[in-house]
mmCIF file of C-alpha atoms in Angstrom:
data_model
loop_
_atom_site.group_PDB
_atom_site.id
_atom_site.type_symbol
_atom_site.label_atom_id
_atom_site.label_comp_id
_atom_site.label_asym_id
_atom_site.label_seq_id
_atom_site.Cartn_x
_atom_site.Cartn_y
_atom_site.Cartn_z
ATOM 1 C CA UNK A 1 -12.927 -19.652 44.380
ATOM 2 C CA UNK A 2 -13.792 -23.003 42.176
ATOM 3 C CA UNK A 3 -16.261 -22.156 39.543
ATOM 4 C CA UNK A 4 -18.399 -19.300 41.166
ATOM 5 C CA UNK A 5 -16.523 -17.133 40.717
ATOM 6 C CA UNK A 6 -16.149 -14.660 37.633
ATOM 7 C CA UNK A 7 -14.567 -15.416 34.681
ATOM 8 C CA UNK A 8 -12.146 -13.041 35.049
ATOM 9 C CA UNK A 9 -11.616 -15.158 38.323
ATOM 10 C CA UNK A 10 -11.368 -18.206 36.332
ATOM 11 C CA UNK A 11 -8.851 -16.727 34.280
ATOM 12 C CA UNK A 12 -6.691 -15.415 36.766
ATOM 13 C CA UNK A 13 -6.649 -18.781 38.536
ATOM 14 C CA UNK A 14 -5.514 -20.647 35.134
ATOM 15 C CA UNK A 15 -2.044 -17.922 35.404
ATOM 16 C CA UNK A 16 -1.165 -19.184 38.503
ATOM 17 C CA UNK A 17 -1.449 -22.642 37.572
ATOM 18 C CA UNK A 18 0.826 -21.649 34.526
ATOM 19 C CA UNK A 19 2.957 -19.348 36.778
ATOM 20 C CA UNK A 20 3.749 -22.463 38.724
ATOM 21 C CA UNK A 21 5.584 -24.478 35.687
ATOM 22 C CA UNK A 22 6.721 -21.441 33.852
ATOM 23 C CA UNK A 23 10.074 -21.081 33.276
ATOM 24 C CA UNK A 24 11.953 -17.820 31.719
ATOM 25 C CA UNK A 25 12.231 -18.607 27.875
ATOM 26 C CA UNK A 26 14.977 -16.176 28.161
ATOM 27 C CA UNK A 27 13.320 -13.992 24.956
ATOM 28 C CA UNK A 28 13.386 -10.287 24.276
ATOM 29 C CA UNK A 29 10.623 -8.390 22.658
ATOM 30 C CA UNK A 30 11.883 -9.215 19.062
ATOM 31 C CA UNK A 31 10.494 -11.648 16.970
ATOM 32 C CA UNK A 32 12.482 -14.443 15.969
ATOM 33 C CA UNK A 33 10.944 -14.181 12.493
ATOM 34 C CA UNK A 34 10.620 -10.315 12.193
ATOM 35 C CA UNK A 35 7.338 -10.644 11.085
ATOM 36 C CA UNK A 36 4.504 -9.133 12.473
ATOM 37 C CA UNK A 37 0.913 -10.309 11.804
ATOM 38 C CA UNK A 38 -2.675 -8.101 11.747
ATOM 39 C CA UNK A 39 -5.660 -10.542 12.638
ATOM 40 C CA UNK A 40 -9.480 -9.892 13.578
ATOM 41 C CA UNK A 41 -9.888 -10.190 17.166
ATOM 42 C CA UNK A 42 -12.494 -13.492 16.355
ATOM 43 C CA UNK A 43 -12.259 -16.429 19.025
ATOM 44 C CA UNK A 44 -12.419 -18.824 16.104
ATOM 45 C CA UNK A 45 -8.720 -17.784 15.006
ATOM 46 C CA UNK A 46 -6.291 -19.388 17.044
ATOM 47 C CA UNK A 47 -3.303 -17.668 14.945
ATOM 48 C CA UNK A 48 -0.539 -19.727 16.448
ATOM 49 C CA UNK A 49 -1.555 -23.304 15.531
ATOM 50 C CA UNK A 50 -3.080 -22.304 12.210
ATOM 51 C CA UNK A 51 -0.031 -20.731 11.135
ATOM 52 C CA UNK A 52 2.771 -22.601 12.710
ATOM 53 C CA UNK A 53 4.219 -20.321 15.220
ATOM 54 C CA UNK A 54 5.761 -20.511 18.751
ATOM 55 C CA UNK A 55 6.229 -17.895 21.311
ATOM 56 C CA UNK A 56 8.257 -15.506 20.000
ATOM 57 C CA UNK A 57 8.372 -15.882 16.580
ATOM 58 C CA UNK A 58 5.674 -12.908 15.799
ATOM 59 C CA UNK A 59 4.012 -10.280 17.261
ATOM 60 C CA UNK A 60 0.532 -9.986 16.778
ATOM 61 C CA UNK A 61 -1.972 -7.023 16.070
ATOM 62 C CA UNK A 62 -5.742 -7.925 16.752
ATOM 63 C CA UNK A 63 -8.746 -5.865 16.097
ATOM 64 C CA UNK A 64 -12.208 -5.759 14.929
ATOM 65 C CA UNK A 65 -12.054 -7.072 11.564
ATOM 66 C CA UNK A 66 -7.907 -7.117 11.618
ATOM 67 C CA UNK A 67 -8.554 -3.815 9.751
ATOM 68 C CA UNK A 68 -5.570 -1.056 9.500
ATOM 69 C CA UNK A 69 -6.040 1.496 11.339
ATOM 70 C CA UNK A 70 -4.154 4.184 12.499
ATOM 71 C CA UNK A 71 -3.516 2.164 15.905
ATOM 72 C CA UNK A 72 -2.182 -0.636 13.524
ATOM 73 C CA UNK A 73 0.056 1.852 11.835
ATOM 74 C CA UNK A 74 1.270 2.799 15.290
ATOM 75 C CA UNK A 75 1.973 -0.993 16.189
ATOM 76 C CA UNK A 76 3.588 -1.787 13.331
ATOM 77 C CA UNK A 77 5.549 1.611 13.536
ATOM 78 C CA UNK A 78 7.113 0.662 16.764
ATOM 79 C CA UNK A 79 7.429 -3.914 15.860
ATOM 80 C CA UNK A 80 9.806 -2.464 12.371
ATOM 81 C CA UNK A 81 11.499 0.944 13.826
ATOM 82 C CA UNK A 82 12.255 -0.418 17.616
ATOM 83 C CA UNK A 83 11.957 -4.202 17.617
ATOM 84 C CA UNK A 84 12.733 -5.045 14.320
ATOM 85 C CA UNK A 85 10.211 -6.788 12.312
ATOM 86 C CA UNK A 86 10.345 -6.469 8.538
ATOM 87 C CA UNK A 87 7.413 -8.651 7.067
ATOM 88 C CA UNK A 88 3.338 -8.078 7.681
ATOM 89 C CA UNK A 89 0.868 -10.712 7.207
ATOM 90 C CA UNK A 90 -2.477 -9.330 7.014
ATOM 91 C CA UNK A 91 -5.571 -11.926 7.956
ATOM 92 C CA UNK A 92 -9.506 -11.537 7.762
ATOM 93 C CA UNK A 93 -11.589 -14.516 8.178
ATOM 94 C CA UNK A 94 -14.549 -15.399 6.428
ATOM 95 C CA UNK A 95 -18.164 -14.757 8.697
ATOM 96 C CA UNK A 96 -16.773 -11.503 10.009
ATOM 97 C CA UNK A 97 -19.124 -9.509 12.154
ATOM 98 C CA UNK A 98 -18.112 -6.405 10.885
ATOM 99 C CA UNK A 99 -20.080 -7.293 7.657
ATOM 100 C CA UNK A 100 -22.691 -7.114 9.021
ATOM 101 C CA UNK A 101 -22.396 -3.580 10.660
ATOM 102 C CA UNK A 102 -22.432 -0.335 9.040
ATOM 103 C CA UNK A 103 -20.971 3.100 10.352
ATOM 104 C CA UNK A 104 -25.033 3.417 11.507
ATOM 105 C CA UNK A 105 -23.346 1.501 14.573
ATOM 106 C CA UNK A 106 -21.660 5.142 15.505
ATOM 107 C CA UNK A 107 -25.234 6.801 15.338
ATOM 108 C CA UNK A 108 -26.911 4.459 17.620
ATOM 109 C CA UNK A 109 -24.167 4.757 20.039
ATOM 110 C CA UNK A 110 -23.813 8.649 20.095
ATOM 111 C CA UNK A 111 -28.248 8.231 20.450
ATOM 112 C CA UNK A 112 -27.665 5.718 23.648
ATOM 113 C CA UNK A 113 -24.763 7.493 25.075
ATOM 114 C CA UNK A 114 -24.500 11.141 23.765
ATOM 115 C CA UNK A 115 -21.509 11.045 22.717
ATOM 116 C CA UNK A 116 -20.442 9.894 18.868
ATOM 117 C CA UNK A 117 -17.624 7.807 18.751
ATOM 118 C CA UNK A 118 -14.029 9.517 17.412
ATOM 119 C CA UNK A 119 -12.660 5.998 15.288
ATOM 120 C CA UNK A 120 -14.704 4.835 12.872
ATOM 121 C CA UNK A 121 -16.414 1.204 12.682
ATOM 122 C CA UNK A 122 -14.441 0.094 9.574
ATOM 123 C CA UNK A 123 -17.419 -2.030 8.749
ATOM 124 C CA UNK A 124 -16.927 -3.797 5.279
ATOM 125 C CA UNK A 125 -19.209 -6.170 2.665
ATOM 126 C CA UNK A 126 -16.629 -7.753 1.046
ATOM 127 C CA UNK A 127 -13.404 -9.199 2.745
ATOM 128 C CA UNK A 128 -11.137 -9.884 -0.014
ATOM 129 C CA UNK A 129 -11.603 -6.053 -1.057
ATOM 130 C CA UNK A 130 -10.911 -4.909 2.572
ATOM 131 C CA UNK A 131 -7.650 -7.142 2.777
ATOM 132 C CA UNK A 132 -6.701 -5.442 -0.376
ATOM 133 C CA UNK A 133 -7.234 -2.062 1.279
ATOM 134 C CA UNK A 134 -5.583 -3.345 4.148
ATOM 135 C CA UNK A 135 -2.708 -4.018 2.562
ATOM 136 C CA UNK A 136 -2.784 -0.359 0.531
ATOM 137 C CA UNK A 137 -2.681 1.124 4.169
ATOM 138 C CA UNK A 138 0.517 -0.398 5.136
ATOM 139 C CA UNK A 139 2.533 -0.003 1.849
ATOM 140 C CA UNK A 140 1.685 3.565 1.553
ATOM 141 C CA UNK A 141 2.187 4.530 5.354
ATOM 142 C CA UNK A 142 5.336 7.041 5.268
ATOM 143 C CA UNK A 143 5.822 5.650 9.302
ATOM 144 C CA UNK A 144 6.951 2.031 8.337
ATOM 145 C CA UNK A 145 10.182 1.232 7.288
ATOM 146 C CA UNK A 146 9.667 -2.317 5.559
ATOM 147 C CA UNK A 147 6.562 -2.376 2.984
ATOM 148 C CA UNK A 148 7.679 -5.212 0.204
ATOM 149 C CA UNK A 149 7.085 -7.797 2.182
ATOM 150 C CA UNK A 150 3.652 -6.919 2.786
ATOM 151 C CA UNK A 151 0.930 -10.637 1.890
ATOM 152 C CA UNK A 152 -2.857 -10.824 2.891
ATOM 153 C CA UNK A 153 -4.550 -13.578 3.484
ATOM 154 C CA UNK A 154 -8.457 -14.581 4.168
ATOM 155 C CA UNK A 155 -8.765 -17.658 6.721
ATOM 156 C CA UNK A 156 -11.750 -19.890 6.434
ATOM 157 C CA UNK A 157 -13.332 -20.528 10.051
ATOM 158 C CA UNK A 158 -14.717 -23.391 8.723
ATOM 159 C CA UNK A 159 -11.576 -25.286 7.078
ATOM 160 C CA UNK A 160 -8.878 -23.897 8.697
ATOM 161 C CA UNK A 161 -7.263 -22.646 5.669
ATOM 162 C CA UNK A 162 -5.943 -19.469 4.249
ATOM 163 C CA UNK A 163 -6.134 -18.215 1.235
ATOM 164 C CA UNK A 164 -4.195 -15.289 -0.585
ATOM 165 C CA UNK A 165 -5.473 -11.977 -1.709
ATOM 166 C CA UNK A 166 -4.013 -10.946 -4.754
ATOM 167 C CA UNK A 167 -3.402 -7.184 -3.768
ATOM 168 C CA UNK A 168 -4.559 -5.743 -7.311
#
């Protein structure tokens, strides 16, 4: 197919390059470090290098703006209560598109398409107060088992560093 094809071509032709080295790591589902982590869905965050990990040591929760939401409740719900996992990092990123949104986003889609969307945008204006909230979600869910170990974090897509949120 070479390069005419669709990226989704593309993509599936880079797994069966990696198919043909891959070897069984011999892993289950459970992290080696029982942690799970909550990230935005941003390209620019390449969790894995900027946070030391290998395959298999987390699993990882992405959304629009890494926000908590009761999908991320669920997630974490089944990483602590069937795989294990007993720590949560929480990271937003500075330059977040969601700061510049607004729930208005819901209203224009519900005038293009007739419908209004059921979840909500989660749009925020300032990240370190939306970690904070993040952060409030998961220690007062009644689902998750492990809530002390609970740290958020803001990573700069510009130096590649993250910096802690102070929850209070």
């Amino acid at each position: 197919m070479g390069t005419a094809g669709t990226v989704t071509d593309r993509l599936v032709e880079a797994n069966g390059r990696y198919a043909a080295g891959f070897t069984d790591p011999g892993m289950d589902a459970r992290p080696v470090l029982n942690v799970a982590v909550v990230a935005c869905m941003d390209a620019r965050l390449d969790l894995h290098a900027a946070l030391g990990l290998k395959l298999g040591d987390c699993h990882t929760i992405r959304n629009a703006g890494g926000v908590v939401t009761d999908d991320v409740i669920r997630s974490l719900t089944i990483s602590q209560r069937a795989l294990g996992t007993r720590s949560v990092v929480l990271i937003h990123h500075t330059g977040c598109g969601l700061e510049s949104l607004t729930e208005e986003f819901r209203h224009e889609l519900e005038m293009e398409v007739g419908q209004r969307p059921a979840w909500a945008v989660e749009a925020f204006r300032d990240v370190e107060q939306d970690v904070r909230q993040s952060m409030q979600r998961v220690r007062t869910s009644p689902f998750l088992l492990h809530t002390d170990d609970v740290r958020g974090f803001v990573f700069d897509v510009t130096t590649g560093l993250v910096r802690e949120i102070d929850p209070t």
